[in-house]
CSV table of C-alpha atoms in Angstrom, one decimal:
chain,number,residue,atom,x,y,z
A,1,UNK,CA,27.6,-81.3,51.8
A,2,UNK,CA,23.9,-82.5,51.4
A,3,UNK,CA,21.0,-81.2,53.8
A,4,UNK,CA,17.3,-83.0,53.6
A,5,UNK,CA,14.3,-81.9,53.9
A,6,UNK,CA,11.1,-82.9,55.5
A,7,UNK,CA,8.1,-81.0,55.4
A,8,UNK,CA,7.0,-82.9,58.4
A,9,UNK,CA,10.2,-81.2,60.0
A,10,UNK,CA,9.9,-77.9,58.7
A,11,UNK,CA,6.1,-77.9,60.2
A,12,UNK,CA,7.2,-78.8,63.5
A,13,UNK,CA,9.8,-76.5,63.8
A,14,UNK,CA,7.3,-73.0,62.6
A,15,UNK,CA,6.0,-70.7,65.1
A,16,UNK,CA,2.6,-71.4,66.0
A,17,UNK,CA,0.8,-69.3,63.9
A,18,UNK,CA,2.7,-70.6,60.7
A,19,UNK,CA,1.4,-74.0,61.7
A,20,UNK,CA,-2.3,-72.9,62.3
A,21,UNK,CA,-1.7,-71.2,58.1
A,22,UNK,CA,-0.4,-74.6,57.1
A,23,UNK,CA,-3.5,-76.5,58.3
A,24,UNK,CA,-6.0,-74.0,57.0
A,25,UNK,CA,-4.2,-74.6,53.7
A,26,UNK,CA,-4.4,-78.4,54.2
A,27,UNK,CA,-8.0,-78.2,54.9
A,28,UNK,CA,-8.8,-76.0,52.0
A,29,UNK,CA,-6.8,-78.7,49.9
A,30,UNK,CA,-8.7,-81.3,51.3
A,31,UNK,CA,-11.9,-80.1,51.1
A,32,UNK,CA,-11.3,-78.8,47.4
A,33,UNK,CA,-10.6,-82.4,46.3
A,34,UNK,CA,-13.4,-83.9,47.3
A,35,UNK,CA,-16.1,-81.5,46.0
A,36,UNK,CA,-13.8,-81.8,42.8
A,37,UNK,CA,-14.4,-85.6,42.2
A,38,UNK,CA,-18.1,-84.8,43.6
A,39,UNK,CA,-18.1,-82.6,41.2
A,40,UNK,CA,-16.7,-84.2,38.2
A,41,UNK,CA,-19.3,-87.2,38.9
A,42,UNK,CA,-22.5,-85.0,38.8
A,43,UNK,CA,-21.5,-83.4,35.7
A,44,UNK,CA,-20.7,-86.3,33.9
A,45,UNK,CA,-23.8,-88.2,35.2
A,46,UNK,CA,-26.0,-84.9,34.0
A,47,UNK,CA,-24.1,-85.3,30.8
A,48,UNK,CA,-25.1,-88.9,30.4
A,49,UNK,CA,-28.7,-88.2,31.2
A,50,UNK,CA,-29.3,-86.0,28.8
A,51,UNK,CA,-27.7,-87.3,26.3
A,52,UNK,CA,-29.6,-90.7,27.0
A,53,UNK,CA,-33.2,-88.3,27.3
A,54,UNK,CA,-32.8,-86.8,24.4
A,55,UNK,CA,-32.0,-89.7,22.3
A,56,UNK,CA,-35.4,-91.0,24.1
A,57,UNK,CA,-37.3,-87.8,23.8
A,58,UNK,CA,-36.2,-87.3,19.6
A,59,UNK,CA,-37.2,-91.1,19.5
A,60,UNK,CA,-40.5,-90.7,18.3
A,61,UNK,CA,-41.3,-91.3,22.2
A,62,UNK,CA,-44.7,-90.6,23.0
A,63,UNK,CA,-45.0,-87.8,25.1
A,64,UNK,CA,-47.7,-88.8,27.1
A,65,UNK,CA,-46.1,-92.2,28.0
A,66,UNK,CA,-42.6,-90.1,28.0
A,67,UNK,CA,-43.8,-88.0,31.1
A,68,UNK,CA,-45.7,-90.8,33.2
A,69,UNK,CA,-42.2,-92.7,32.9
A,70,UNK,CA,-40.0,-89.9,34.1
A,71,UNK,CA,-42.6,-88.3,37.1
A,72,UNK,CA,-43.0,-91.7,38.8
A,73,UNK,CA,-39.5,-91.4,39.4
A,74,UNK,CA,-38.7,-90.3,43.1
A,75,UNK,CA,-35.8,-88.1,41.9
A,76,UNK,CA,-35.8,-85.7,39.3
A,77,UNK,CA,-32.8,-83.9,37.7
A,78,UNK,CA,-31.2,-82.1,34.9
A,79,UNK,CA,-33.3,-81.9,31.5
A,80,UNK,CA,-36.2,-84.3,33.3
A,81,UNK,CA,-36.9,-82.1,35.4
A,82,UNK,CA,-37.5,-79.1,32.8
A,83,UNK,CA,-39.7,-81.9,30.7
A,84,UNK,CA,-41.7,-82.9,33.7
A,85,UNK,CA,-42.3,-79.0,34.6
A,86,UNK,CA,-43.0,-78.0,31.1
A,87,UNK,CA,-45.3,-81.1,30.6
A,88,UNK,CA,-47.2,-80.6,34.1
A,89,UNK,CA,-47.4,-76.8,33.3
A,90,UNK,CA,-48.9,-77.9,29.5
A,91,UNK,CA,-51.3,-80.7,30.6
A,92,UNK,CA,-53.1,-77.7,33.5
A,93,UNK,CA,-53.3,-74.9,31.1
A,94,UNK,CA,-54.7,-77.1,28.3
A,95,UNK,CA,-57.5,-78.5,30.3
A,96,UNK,CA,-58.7,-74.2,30.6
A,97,UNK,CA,-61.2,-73.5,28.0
A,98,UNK,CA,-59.2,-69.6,28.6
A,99,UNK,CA,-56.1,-70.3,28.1
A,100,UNK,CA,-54.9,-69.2,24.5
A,101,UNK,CA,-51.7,-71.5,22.6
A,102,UNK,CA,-49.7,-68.3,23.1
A,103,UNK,CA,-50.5,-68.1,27.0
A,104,UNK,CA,-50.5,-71.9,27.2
A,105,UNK,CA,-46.6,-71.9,25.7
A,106,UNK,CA,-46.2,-68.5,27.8
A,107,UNK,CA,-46.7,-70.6,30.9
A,108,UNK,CA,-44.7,-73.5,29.9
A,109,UNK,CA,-41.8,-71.8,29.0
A,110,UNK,CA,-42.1,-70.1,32.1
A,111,UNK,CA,-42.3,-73.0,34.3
A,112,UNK,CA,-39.3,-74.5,33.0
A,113,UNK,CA,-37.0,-71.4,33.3
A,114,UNK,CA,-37.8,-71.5,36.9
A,115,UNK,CA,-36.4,-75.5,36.5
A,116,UNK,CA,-33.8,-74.5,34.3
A,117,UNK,CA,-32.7,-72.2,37.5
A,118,UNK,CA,-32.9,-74.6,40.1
A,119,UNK,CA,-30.8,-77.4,37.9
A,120,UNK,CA,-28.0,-74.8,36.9
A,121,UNK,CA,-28.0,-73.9,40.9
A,122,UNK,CA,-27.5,-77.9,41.3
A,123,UNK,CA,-24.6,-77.7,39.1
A,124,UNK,CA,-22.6,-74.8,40.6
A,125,UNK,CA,-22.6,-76.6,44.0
A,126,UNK,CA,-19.6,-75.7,45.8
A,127,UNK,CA,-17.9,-74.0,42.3
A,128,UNK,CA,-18.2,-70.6,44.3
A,129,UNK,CA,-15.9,-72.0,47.1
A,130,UNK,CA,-13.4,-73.2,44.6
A,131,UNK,CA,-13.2,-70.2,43.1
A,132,UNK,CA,-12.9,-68.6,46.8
A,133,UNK,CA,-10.2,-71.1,47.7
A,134,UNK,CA,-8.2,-70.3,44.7
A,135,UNK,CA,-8.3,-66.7,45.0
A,136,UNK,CA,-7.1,-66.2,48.6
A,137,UNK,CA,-4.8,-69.8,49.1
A,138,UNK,CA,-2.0,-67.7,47.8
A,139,UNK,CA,-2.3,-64.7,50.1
A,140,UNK,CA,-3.3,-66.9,53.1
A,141,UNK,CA,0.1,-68.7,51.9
A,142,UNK,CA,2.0,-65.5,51.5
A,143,UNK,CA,0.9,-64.0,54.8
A,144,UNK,CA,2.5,-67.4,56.9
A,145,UNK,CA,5.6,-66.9,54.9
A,146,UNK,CA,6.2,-63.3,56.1
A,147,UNK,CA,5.1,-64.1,59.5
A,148,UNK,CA,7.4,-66.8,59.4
A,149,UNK,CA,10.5,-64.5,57.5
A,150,UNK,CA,9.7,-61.9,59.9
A,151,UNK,CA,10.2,-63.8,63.0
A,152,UNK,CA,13.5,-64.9,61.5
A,153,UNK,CA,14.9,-61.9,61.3
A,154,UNK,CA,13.7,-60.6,64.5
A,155,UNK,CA,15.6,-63.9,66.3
A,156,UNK,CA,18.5,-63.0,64.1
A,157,UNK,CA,19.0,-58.9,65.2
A,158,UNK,CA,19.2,-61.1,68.9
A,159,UNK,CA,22.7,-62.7,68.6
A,160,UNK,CA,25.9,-60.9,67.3
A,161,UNK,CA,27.4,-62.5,64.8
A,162,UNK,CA,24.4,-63.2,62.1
A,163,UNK,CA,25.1,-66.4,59.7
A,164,UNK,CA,23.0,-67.9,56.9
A,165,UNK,CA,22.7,-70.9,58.9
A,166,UNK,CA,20.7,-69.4,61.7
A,167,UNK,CA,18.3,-67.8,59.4
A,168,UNK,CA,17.9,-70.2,56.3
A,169,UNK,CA,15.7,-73.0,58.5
A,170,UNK,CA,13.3,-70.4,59.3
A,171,UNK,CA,13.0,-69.1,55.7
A,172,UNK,CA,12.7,-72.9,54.7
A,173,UNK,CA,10.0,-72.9,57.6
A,174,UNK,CA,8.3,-70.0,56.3
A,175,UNK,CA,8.3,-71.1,52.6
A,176,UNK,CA,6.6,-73.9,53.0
A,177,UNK,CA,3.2,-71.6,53.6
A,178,UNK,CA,3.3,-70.0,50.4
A,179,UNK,CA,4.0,-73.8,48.9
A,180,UNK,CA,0.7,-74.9,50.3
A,181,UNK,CA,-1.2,-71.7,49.2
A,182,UNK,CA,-0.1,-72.7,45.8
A,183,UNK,CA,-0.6,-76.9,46.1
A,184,UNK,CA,-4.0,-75.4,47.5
A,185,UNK,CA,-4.9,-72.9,45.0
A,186,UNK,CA,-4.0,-74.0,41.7
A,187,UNK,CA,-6.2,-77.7,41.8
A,188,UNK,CA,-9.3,-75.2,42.9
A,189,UNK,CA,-8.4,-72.8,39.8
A,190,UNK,CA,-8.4,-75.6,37.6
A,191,UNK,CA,-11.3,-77.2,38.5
A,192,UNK,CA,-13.6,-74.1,38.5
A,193,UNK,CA,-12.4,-73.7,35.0
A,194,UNK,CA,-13.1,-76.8,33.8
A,195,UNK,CA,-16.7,-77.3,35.4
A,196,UNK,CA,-17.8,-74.0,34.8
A,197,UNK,CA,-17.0,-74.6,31.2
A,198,UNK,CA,-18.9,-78.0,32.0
A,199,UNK,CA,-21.6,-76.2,33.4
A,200,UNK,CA,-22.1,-73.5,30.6
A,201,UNK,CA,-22.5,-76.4,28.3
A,202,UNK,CA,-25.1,-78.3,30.4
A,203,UNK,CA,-26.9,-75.1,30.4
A,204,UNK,CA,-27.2,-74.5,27.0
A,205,UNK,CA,-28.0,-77.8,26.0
A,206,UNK,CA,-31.2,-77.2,28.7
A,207,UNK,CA,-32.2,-74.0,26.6
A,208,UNK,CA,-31.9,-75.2,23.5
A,209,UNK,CA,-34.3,-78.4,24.8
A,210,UNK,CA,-36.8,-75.9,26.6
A,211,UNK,CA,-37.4,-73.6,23.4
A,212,UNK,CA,-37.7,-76.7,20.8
A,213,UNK,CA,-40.0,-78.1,23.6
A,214,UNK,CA,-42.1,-75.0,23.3
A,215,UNK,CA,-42.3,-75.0,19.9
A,216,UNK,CA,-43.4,-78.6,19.6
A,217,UNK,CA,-46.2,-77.7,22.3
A,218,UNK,CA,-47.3,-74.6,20.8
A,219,UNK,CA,-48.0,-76.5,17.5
A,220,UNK,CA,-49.9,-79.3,19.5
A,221,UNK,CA,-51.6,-76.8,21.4
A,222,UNK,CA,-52.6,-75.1,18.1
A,223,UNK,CA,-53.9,-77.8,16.3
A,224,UNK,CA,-56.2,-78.8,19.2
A,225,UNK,CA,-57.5,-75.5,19.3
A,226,UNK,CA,-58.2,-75.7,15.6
A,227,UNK,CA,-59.5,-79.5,16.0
């Protein structure tokens, strides 16, 4: 004896509310996996660029020259945009005959934390939902399978003589929630693993840059004071 079965068919066949679980689930997949390759681009586009910016920037790159090149740009992101805001904060407080090396690298660094901020925001986009997806797909799962389990056994207290065949297709029915819960919430898990791990990295990378950037102003700014 052999029985098939079709999810399609098992759908069809749940209550109403069982179905309405399923396609929340199915959204919440769907949505997941396409912020995931969104995702997965940005990060490995902000990888590239700093990698490529820093090879540039520990080039011997004039600074000067370095910072015209990147600020006519009409879109500025990860480590440029701390260089351009560190630069632009450097260039105003140099020009003030009050401003000291300590408060000119004071204001720098302070200028690119705020960037620093606003670039690490950029990179968690939609992580938090992910995370949310993860951590309540199961239950949202879980709840359509006991609705589903519950109703069986309701229809089953109906008829007199109970069999495993009248109540196995709606546990099969039911089942299937807590399936999609999972297919939902395990891909979302992953992900916000594996790009907050990303993220982290990106992050530090940017601090590192933004205090050796400080340093190397606070020694220009030095010797101009001295000069």
């Amino acid at each position: 004896m052999s029985a098939e079965i079709s999810i399609l068919d098992l759908f069809l066949q749940a209550s109403l509310l069982v179905k309405f679980v399923m396609l929340v689930l199915l959204g919440f997949s769907v949505a997941c996996w396409a912020m995931i390759f969104q995702r997965r681009n940005a990060l490995n586009n902000a990888q590239q660029q700093l990698k490529a910016f820093e090879d540039k920037f520990w080039g011997g790159t004039d600074l000067s020259k370095l910072y015209s090149e990147v600020s006519a740009r009409q879109h500025i992101t990860g480590i440029e945009s701390l260089f351009v805001a560190g630069f632009k904060e450097f260039a105003r407080l140099r020009k003030s005959s009050l401003s000291t090396p300590q408060a000119v690298v004071d204001g720098t660094h302070r200028a690119m934390r705020v960037a620093l901020s606003r670039e690490v925001d950029s990179l968690e986009t939609n992580l938090p939902f992910m995370a949310t997806v993860g951590s309540i797909s199961p239950y949202i799962g879980l709840f359509g399978t006991v609705w589903g389990i519950m109703n069986s056994f309701i229809a089953l207290g109906a008829v007199k003589q109970a069999t495993l065949a009248m109540v196995a297709p709606g546990i099969a029915e039911a089942l299937v929630a807590t399936a999609m819960g999972l297919f939902a919430a395990i891909p979302a898990v992953m992900a916000f693993n594996r790009f907050s791990y990303h993220v982290e990295r990106l992050e530090n990378s940017y601090g590192n840059f933004m205090e050796e950037f400080s340093s190397i102003l606070q020694r220009q700014s030095a010797a101009e004071q001295k000069a």
